[in-house]
mmCIF file of C-alpha atoms in Angstrom:
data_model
loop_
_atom_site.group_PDB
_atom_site.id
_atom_site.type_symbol
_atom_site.label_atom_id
_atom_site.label_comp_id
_atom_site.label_asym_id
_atom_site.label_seq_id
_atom_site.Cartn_x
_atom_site.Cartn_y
_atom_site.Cartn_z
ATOM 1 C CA UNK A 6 113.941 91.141 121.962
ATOM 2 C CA UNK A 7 112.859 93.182 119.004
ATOM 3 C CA UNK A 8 109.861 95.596 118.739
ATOM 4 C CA UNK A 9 107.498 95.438 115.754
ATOM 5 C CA UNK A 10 105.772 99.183 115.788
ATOM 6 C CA UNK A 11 102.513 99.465 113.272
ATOM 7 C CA UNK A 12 102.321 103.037 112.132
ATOM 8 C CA UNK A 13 100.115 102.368 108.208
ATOM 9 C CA UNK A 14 96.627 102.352 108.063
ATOM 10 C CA UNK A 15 94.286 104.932 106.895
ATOM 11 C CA UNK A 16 93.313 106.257 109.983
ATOM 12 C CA UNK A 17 89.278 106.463 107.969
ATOM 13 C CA UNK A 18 87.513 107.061 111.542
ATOM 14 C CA UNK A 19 89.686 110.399 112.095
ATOM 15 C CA UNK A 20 88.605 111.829 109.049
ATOM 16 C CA UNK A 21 89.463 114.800 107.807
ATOM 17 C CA UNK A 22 92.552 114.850 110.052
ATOM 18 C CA UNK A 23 94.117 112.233 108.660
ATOM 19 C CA UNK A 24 93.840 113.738 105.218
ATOM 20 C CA UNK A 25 96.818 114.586 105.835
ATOM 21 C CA UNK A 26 98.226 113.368 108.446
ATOM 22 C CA UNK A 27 99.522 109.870 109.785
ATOM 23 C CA UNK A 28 97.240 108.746 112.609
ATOM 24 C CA UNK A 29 99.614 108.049 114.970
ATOM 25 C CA UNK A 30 100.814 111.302 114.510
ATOM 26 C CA UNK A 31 98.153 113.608 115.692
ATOM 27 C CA UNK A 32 99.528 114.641 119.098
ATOM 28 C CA UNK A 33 97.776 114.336 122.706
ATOM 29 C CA UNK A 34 99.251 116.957 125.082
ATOM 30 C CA UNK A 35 101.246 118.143 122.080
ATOM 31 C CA UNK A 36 103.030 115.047 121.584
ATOM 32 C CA UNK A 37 102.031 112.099 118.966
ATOM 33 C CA UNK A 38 100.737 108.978 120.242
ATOM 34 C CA UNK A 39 103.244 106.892 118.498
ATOM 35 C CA UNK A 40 106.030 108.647 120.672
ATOM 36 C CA UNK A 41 104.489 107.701 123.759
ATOM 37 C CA UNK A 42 104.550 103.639 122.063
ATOM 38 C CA UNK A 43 108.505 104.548 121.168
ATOM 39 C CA UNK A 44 108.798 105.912 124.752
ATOM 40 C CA UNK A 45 107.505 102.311 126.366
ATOM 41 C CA UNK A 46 109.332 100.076 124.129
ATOM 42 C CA UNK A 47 112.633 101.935 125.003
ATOM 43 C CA UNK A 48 111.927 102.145 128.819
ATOM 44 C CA UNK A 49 111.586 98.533 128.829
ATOM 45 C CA UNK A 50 115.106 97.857 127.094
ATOM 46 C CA UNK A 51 114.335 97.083 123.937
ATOM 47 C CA UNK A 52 116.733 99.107 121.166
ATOM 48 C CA UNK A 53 115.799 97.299 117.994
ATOM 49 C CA UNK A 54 112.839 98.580 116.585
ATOM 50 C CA UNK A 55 111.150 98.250 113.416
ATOM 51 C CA UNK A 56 108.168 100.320 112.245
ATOM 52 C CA UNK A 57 105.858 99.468 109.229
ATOM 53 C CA UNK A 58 104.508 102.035 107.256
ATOM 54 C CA UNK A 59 102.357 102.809 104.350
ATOM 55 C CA UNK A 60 101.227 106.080 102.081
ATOM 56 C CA UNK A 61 102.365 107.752 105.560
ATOM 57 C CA UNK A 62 105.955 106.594 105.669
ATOM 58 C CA UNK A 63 107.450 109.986 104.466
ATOM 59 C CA UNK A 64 105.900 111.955 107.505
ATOM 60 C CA UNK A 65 106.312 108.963 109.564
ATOM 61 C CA UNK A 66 110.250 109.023 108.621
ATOM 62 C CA UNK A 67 110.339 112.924 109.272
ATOM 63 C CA UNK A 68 108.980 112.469 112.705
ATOM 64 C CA UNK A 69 110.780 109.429 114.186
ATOM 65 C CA UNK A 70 113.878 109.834 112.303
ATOM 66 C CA UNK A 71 116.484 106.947 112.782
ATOM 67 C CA UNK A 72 115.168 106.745 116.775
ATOM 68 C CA UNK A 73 118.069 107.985 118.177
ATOM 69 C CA UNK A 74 115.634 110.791 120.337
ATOM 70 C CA UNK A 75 114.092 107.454 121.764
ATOM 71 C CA UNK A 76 117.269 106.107 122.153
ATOM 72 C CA UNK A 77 116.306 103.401 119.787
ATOM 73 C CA UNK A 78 117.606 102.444 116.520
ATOM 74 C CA UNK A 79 114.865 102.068 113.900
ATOM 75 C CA UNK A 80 114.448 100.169 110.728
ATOM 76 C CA UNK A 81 111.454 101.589 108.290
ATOM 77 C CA UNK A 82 109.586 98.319 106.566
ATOM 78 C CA UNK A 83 107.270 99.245 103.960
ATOM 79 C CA UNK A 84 103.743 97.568 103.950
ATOM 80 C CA UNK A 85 102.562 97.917 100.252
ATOM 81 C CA UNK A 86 99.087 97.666 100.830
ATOM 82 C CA UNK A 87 97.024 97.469 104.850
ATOM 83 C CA UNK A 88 96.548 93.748 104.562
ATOM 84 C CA UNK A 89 96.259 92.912 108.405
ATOM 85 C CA UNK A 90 98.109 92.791 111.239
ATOM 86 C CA UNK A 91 99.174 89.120 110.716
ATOM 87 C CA UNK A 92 100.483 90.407 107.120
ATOM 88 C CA UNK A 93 102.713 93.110 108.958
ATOM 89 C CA UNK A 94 104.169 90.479 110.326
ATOM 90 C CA UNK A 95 104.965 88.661 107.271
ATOM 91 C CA UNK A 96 106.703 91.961 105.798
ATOM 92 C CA UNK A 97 108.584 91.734 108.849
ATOM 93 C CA UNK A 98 109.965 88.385 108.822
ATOM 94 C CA UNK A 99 113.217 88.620 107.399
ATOM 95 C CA UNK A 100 114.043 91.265 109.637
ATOM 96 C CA UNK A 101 112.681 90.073 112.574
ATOM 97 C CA UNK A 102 114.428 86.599 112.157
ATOM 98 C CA UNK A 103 114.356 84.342 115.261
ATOM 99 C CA UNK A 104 113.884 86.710 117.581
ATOM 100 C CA UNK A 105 110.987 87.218 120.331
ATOM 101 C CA UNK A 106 109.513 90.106 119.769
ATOM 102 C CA UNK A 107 106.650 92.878 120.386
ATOM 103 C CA UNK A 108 104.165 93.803 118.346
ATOM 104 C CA UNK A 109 102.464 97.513 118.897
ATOM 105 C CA UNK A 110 100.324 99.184 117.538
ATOM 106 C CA UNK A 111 101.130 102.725 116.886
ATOM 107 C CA UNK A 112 97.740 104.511 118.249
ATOM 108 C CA UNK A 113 97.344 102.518 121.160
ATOM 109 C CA UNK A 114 97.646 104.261 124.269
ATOM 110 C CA UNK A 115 98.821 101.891 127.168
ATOM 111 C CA UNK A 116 99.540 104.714 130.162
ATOM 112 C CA UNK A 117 101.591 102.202 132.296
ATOM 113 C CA UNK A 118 104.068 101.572 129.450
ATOM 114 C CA UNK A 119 104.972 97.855 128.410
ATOM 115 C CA UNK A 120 107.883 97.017 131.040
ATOM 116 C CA UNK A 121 106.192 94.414 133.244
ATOM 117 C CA UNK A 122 105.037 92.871 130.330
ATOM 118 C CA UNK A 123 107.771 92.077 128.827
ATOM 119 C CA UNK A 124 109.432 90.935 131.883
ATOM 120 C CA UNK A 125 106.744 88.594 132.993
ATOM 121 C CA UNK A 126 107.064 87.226 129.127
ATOM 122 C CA UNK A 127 110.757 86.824 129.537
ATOM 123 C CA UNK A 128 110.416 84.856 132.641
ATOM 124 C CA UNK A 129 107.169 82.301 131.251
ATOM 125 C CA UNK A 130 108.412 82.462 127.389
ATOM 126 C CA UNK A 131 105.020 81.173 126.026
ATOM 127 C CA UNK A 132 104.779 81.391 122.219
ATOM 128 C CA UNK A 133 102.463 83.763 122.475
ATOM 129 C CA UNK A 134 101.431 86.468 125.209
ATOM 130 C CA UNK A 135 98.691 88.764 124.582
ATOM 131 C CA UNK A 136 97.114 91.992 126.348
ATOM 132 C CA UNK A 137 93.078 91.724 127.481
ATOM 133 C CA UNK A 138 90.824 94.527 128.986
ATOM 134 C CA UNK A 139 87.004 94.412 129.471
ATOM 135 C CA UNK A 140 84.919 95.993 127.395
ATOM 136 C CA UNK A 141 81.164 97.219 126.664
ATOM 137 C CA UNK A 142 81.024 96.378 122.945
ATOM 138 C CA UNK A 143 83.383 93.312 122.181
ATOM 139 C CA UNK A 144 82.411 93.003 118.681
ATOM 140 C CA UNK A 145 84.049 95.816 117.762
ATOM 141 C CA UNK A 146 87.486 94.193 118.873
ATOM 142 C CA UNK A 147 89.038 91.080 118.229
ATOM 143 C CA UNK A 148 87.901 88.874 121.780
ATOM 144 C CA UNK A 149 89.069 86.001 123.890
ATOM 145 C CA UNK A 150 87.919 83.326 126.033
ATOM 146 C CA UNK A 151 90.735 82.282 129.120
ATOM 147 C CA UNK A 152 90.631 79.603 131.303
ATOM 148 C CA UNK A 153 91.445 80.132 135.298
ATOM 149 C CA UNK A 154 94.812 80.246 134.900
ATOM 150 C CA UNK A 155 95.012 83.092 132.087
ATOM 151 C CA UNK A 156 95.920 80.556 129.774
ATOM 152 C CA UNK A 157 93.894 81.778 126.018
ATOM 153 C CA UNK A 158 91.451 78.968 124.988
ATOM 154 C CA UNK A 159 89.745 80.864 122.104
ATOM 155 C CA UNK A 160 89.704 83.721 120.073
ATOM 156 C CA UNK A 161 87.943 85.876 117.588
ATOM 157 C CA UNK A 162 88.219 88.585 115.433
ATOM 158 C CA UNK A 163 84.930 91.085 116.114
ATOM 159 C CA UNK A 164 82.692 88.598 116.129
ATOM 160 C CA UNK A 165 78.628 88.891 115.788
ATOM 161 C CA UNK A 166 77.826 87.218 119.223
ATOM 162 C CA UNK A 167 81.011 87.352 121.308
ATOM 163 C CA UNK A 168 81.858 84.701 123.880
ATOM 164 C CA UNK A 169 83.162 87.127 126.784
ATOM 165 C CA UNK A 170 83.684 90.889 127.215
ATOM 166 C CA UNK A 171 87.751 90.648 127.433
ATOM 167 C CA UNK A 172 88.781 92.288 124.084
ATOM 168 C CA UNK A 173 92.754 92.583 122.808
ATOM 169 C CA UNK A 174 95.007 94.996 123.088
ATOM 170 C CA UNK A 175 96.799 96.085 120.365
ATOM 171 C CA UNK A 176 100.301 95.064 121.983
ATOM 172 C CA UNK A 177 101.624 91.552 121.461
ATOM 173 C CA UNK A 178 104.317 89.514 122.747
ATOM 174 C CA UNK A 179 105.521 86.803 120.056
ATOM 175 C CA UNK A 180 107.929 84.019 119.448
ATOM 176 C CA UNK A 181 109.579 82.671 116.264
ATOM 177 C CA UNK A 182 106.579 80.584 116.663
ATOM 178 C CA UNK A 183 104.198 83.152 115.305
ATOM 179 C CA UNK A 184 106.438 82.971 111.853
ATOM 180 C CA UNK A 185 104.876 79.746 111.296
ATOM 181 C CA UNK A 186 101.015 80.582 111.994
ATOM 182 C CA UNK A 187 101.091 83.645 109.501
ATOM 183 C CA UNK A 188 102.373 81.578 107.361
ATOM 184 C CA UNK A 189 99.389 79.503 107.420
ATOM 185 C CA UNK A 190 96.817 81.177 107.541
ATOM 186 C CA UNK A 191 94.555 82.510 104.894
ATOM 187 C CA UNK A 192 92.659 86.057 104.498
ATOM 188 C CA UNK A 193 89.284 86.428 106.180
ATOM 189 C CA UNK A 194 85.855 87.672 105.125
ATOM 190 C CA UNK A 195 87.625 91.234 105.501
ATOM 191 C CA UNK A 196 90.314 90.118 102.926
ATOM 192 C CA UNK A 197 92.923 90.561 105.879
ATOM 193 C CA UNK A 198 95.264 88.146 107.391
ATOM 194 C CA UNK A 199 94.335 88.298 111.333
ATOM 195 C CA UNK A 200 96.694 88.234 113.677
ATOM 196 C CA UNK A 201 93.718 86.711 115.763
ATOM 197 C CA UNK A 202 93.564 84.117 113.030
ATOM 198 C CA UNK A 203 97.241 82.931 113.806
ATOM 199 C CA UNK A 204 97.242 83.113 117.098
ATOM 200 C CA UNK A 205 94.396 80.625 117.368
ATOM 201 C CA UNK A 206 96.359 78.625 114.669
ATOM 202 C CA UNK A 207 98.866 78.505 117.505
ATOM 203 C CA UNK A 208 96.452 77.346 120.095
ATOM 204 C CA UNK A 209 94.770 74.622 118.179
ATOM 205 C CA UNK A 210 98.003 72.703 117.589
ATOM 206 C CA UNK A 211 99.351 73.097 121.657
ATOM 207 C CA UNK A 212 101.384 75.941 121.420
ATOM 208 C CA UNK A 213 101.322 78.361 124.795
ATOM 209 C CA UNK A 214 99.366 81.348 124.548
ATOM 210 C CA UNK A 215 99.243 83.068 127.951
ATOM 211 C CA UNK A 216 97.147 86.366 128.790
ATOM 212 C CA UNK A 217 97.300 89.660 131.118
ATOM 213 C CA UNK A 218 94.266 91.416 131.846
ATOM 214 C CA UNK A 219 95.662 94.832 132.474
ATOM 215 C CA UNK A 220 94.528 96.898 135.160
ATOM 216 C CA UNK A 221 95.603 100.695 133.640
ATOM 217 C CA UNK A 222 94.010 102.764 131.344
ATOM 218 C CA UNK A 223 94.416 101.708 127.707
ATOM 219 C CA UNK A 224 92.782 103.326 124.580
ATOM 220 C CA UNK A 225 92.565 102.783 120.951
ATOM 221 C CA UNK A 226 92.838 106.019 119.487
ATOM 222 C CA UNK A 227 91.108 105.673 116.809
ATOM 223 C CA UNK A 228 87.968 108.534 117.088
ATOM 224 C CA UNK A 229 87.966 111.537 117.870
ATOM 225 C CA UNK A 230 86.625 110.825 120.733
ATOM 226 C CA UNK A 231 89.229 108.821 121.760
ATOM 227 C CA UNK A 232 91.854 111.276 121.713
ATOM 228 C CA UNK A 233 90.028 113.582 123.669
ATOM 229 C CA UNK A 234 89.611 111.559 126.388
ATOM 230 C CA UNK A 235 93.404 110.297 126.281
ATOM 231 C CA UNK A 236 94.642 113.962 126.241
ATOM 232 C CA UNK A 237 92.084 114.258 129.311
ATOM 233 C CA UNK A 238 94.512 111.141 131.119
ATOM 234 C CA UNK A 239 97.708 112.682 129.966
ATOM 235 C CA UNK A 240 97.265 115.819 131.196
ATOM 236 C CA UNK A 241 95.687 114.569 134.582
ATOM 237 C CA UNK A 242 99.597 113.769 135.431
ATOM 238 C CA UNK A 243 101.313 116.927 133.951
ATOM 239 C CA UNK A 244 103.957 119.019 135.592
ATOM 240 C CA UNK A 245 102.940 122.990 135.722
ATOM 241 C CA UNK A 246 105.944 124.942 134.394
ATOM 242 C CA UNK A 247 106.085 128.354 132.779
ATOM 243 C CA UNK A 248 108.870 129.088 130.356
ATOM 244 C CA UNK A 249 106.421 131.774 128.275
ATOM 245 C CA UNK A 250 105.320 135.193 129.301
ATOM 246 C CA UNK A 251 102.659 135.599 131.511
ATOM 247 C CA UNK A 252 101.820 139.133 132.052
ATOM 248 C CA UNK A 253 99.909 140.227 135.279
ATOM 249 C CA UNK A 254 96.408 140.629 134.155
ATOM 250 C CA UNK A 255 96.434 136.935 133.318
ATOM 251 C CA UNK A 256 95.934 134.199 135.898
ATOM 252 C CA UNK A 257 97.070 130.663 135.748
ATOM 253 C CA UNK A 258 94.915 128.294 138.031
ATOM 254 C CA UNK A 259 96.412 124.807 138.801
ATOM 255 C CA UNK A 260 98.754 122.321 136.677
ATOM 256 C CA UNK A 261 99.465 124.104 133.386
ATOM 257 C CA UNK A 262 102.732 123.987 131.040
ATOM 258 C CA UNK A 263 103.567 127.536 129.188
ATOM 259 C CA UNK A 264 106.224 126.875 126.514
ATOM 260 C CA UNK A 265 108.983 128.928 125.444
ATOM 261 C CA UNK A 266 108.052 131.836 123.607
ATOM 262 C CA UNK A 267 104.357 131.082 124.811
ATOM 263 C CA UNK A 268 102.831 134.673 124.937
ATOM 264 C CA UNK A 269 99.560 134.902 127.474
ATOM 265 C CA UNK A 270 97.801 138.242 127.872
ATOM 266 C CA UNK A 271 94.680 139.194 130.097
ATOM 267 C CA UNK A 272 93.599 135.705 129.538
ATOM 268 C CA UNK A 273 93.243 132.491 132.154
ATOM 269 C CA UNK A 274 94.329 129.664 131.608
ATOM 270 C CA UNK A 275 92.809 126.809 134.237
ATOM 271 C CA UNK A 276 94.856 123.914 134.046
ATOM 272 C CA UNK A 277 95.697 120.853 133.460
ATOM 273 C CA UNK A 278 95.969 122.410 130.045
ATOM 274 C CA UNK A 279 99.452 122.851 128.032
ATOM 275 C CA UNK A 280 100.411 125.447 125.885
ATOM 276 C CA UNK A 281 102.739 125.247 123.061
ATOM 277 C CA UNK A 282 105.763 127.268 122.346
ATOM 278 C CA UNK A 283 105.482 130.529 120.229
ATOM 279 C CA UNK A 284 102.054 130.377 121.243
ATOM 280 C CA UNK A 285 99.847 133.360 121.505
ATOM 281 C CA UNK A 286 96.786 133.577 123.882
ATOM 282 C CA UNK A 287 95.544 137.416 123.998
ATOM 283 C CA UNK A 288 92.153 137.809 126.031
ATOM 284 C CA UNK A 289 90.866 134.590 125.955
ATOM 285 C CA UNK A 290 89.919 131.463 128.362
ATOM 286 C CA UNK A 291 91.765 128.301 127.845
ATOM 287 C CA UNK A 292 89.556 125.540 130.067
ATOM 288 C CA UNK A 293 90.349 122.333 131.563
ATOM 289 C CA UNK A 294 91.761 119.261 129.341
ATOM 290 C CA UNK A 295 93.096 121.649 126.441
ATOM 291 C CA UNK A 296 96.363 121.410 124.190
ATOM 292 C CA UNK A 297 97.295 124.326 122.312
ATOM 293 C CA UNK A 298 100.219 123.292 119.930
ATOM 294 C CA UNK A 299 103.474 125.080 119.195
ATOM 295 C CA UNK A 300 102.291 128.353 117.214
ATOM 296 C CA UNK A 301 98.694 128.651 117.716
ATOM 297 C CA UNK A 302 97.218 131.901 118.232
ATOM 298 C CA UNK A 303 93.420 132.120 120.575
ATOM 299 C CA UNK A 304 92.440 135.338 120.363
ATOM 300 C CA UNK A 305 89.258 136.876 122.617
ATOM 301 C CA UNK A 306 88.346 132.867 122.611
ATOM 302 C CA UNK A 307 86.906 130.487 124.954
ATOM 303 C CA UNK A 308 87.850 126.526 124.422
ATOM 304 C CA UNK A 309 87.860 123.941 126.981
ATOM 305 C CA UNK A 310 88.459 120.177 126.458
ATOM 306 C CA UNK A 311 90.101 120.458 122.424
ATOM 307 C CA UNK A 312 92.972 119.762 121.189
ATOM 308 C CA UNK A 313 94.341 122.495 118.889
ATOM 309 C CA UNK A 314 97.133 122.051 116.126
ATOM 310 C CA UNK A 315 99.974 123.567 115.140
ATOM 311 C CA UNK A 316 99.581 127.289 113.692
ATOM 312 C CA UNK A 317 96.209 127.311 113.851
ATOM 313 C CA UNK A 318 94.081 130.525 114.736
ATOM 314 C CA UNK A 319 90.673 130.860 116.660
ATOM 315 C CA UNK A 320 89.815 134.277 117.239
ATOM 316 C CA UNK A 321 86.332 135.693 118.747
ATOM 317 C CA UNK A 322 84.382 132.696 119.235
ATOM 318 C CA UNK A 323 83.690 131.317 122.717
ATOM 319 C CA UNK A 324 82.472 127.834 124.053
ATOM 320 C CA UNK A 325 84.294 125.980 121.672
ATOM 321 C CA UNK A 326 84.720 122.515 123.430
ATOM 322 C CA UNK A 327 85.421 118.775 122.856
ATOM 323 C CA UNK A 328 86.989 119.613 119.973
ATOM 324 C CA UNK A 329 89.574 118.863 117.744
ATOM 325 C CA UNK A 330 91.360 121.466 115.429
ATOM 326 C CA UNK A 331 94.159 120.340 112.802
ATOM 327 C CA UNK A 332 96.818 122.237 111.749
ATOM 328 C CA UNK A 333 97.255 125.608 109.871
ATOM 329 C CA UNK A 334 93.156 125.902 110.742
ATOM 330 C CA UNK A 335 91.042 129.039 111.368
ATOM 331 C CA UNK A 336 87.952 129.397 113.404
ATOM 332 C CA UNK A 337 86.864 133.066 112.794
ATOM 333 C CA UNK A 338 83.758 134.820 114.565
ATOM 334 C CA UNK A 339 80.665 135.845 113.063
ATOM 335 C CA UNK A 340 77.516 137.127 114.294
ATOM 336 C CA UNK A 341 74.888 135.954 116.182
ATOM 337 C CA UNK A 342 76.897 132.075 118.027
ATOM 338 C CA UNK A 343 75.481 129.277 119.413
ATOM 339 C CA UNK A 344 76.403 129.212 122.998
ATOM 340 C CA UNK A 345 78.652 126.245 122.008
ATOM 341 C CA UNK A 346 80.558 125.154 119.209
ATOM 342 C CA UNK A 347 81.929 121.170 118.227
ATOM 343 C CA UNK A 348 84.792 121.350 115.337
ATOM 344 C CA UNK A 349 86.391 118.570 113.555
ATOM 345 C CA UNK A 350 88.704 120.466 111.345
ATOM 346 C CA UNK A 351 90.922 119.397 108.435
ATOM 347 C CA UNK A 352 94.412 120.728 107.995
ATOM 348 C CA UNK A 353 94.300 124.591 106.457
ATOM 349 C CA UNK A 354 91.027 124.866 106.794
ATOM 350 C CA UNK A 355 88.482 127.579 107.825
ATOM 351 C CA UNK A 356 85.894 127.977 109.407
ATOM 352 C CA UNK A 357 83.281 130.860 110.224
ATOM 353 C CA UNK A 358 81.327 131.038 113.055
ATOM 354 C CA UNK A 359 78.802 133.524 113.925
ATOM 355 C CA UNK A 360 80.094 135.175 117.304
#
């Protein structure tokens, strides 16, 4: 089995981050979402992987390299423009051949990686095996209707009035068989070719599309929003170690990660929070749910609940939370703060707060 990793797109909804940056690149607990994807395609055996980029690819190359960190080999497949998921596929096909394979999308967050799922696909081999999970607003996802036994009757790419509340996943399990649907299918009012579009080409002409309504946590993170809460579920299950300096009018309460270098001074830092190496934290509070990336510097600061990028500076402004700072960024005090601050800041950017 091959894996077929998405990492294009413009990322529009995590604007002005991804100004600059790929999407699946902005880190949660200081580590890109797309690793955690490589991460759970490799734990579950699978060596061959290719990943499909667009305007992105060079940063996208500079990050994954040839996958050998992942122990994965990778193969980079340029996508010329974001046609749809279905047309990913299609860019894919000569290298993907015959061969079953999974499809995953680089900013989805599945925290019980992919292994059961592929084994449960190895051992049924339908033509098609998709991921489900309920949710509140189904038209904003592409949705399906299952019979008792899990077997997909229906689906439908965000439709107006949905038929059920179980939405896809963006992680696929294909067949050769899929080759065939793309093929035939045609754009839809979005001018994209749907993957939901082939799929239910496969189901009205009797192939097998099976279903698994997962029971983890799984997030598209595609807001700002979203991040924040999946750095909130990553960090839940961090392990506290200190490899920084930590001098002793600073205290460190519960599960927090120092990183070499890491430099904390009459500060506290209340965990599950991680802080990045080279890291500077002088007289500040660092709350619950917080990343600081490699080379950041918090100076007489309060932030709780943020995610911080690399090399950027806040200094003198307190109750900055559910935030999230990009890199080489600078929050700087002024007078006379709001008791709380919400920043959504571009790469190299400043801002000035009054403090």
């Amino acid at each position: 089995m091959k894996a077929l990793v998405l990492s294009g797109g413009a990322g529009t909804r995590l604007r002005p981050i991804t100004h600059t940056s790929a999407k699946q690149l902005v880190p949660v607990a200081n580590k890109p979402v797309l690793f955690y994807g490589l991460e759970s395609i490799a734990a579950a055996g699978i060596t061959e992987v290719g990943v499909v980029t667009g305007d992105t690819e060079q940063e996208v190359r500079a990050a994954i390299g040839d996958g050998s960190a992942f122990g994965i080999s990778v193969t980079y497949l340029r996508q010329e423009r974001p046609l749809g998921l279905a047309h990913a596929v299609l860019t894919a096909r000569e290298w993907l051949g015959d061969e079953d394979f999974v499809m995953f999308l680089g900013d989805n967050f599945l925290i019980d990686g992919i292994t059961s799922l592929v084994d449960e696909f190895e051992a049924t081999r339908p033509d098609a095996h998709i991921l489900l999970t309920r949710v509140a607003d189904p038209s904003a996802f592409g949705v399906a209707e299952v019979d008792g036994d899990g077997k997909v009757v229906r689906l439908e790419e965000k439709p107006q009035r949905p038929r059920s509340d179980l939405a896809l996943v963006g992680i696929y399990l294909f067949t050769a068989a899929i080759h065939e649907a793309v093929a035939a299918i045609r754009p839809s009012r979005r001018g994209e070719l749907e993957i939901t579009d082939a799929i239910q080409w496969l189901i009205e002409r009797d192939f097998s599309v099976g279903s698994t309504l997962i029971e983890g946590y799984w997030k598209d993170t595609g807001t700002v929003d979203d991040l924040l809460e999946v750095n909130r579920i990553v960090l839940e299950r961090l392990h506290a170690r200190h490899e920084g300096s930590v001098d002793e009018n600073s205290l460190i309460v519960g599960r927090v990660s120092v990183g070499p270098n890491a430099e904390i001074r009459n500060s506290t830092i209340i965990g599950p929070a991680v802080i990045g190496s080279g890291a500077r934290v002088h007289g500040s509070t660092i709350g619950p749910f917080t990343s600081v990336a490699d080379d950041c510097e918090i100076i007489d600061s309060g932030i709780e609940y943020s995610i911080v990028l690399k090399d950027s500076r806040i200094e003198g402004v307190r109750g900055v939370e559910a935030s999230l700072i990009g890199r080489n960024a600078q929050v700087i005090a002024m007078p006379q703060a709001p008791q709380a601050h919400r920043l959504v800041l571009g790469d190299h950017s400043t801002a000035r707060i009054s403090a």
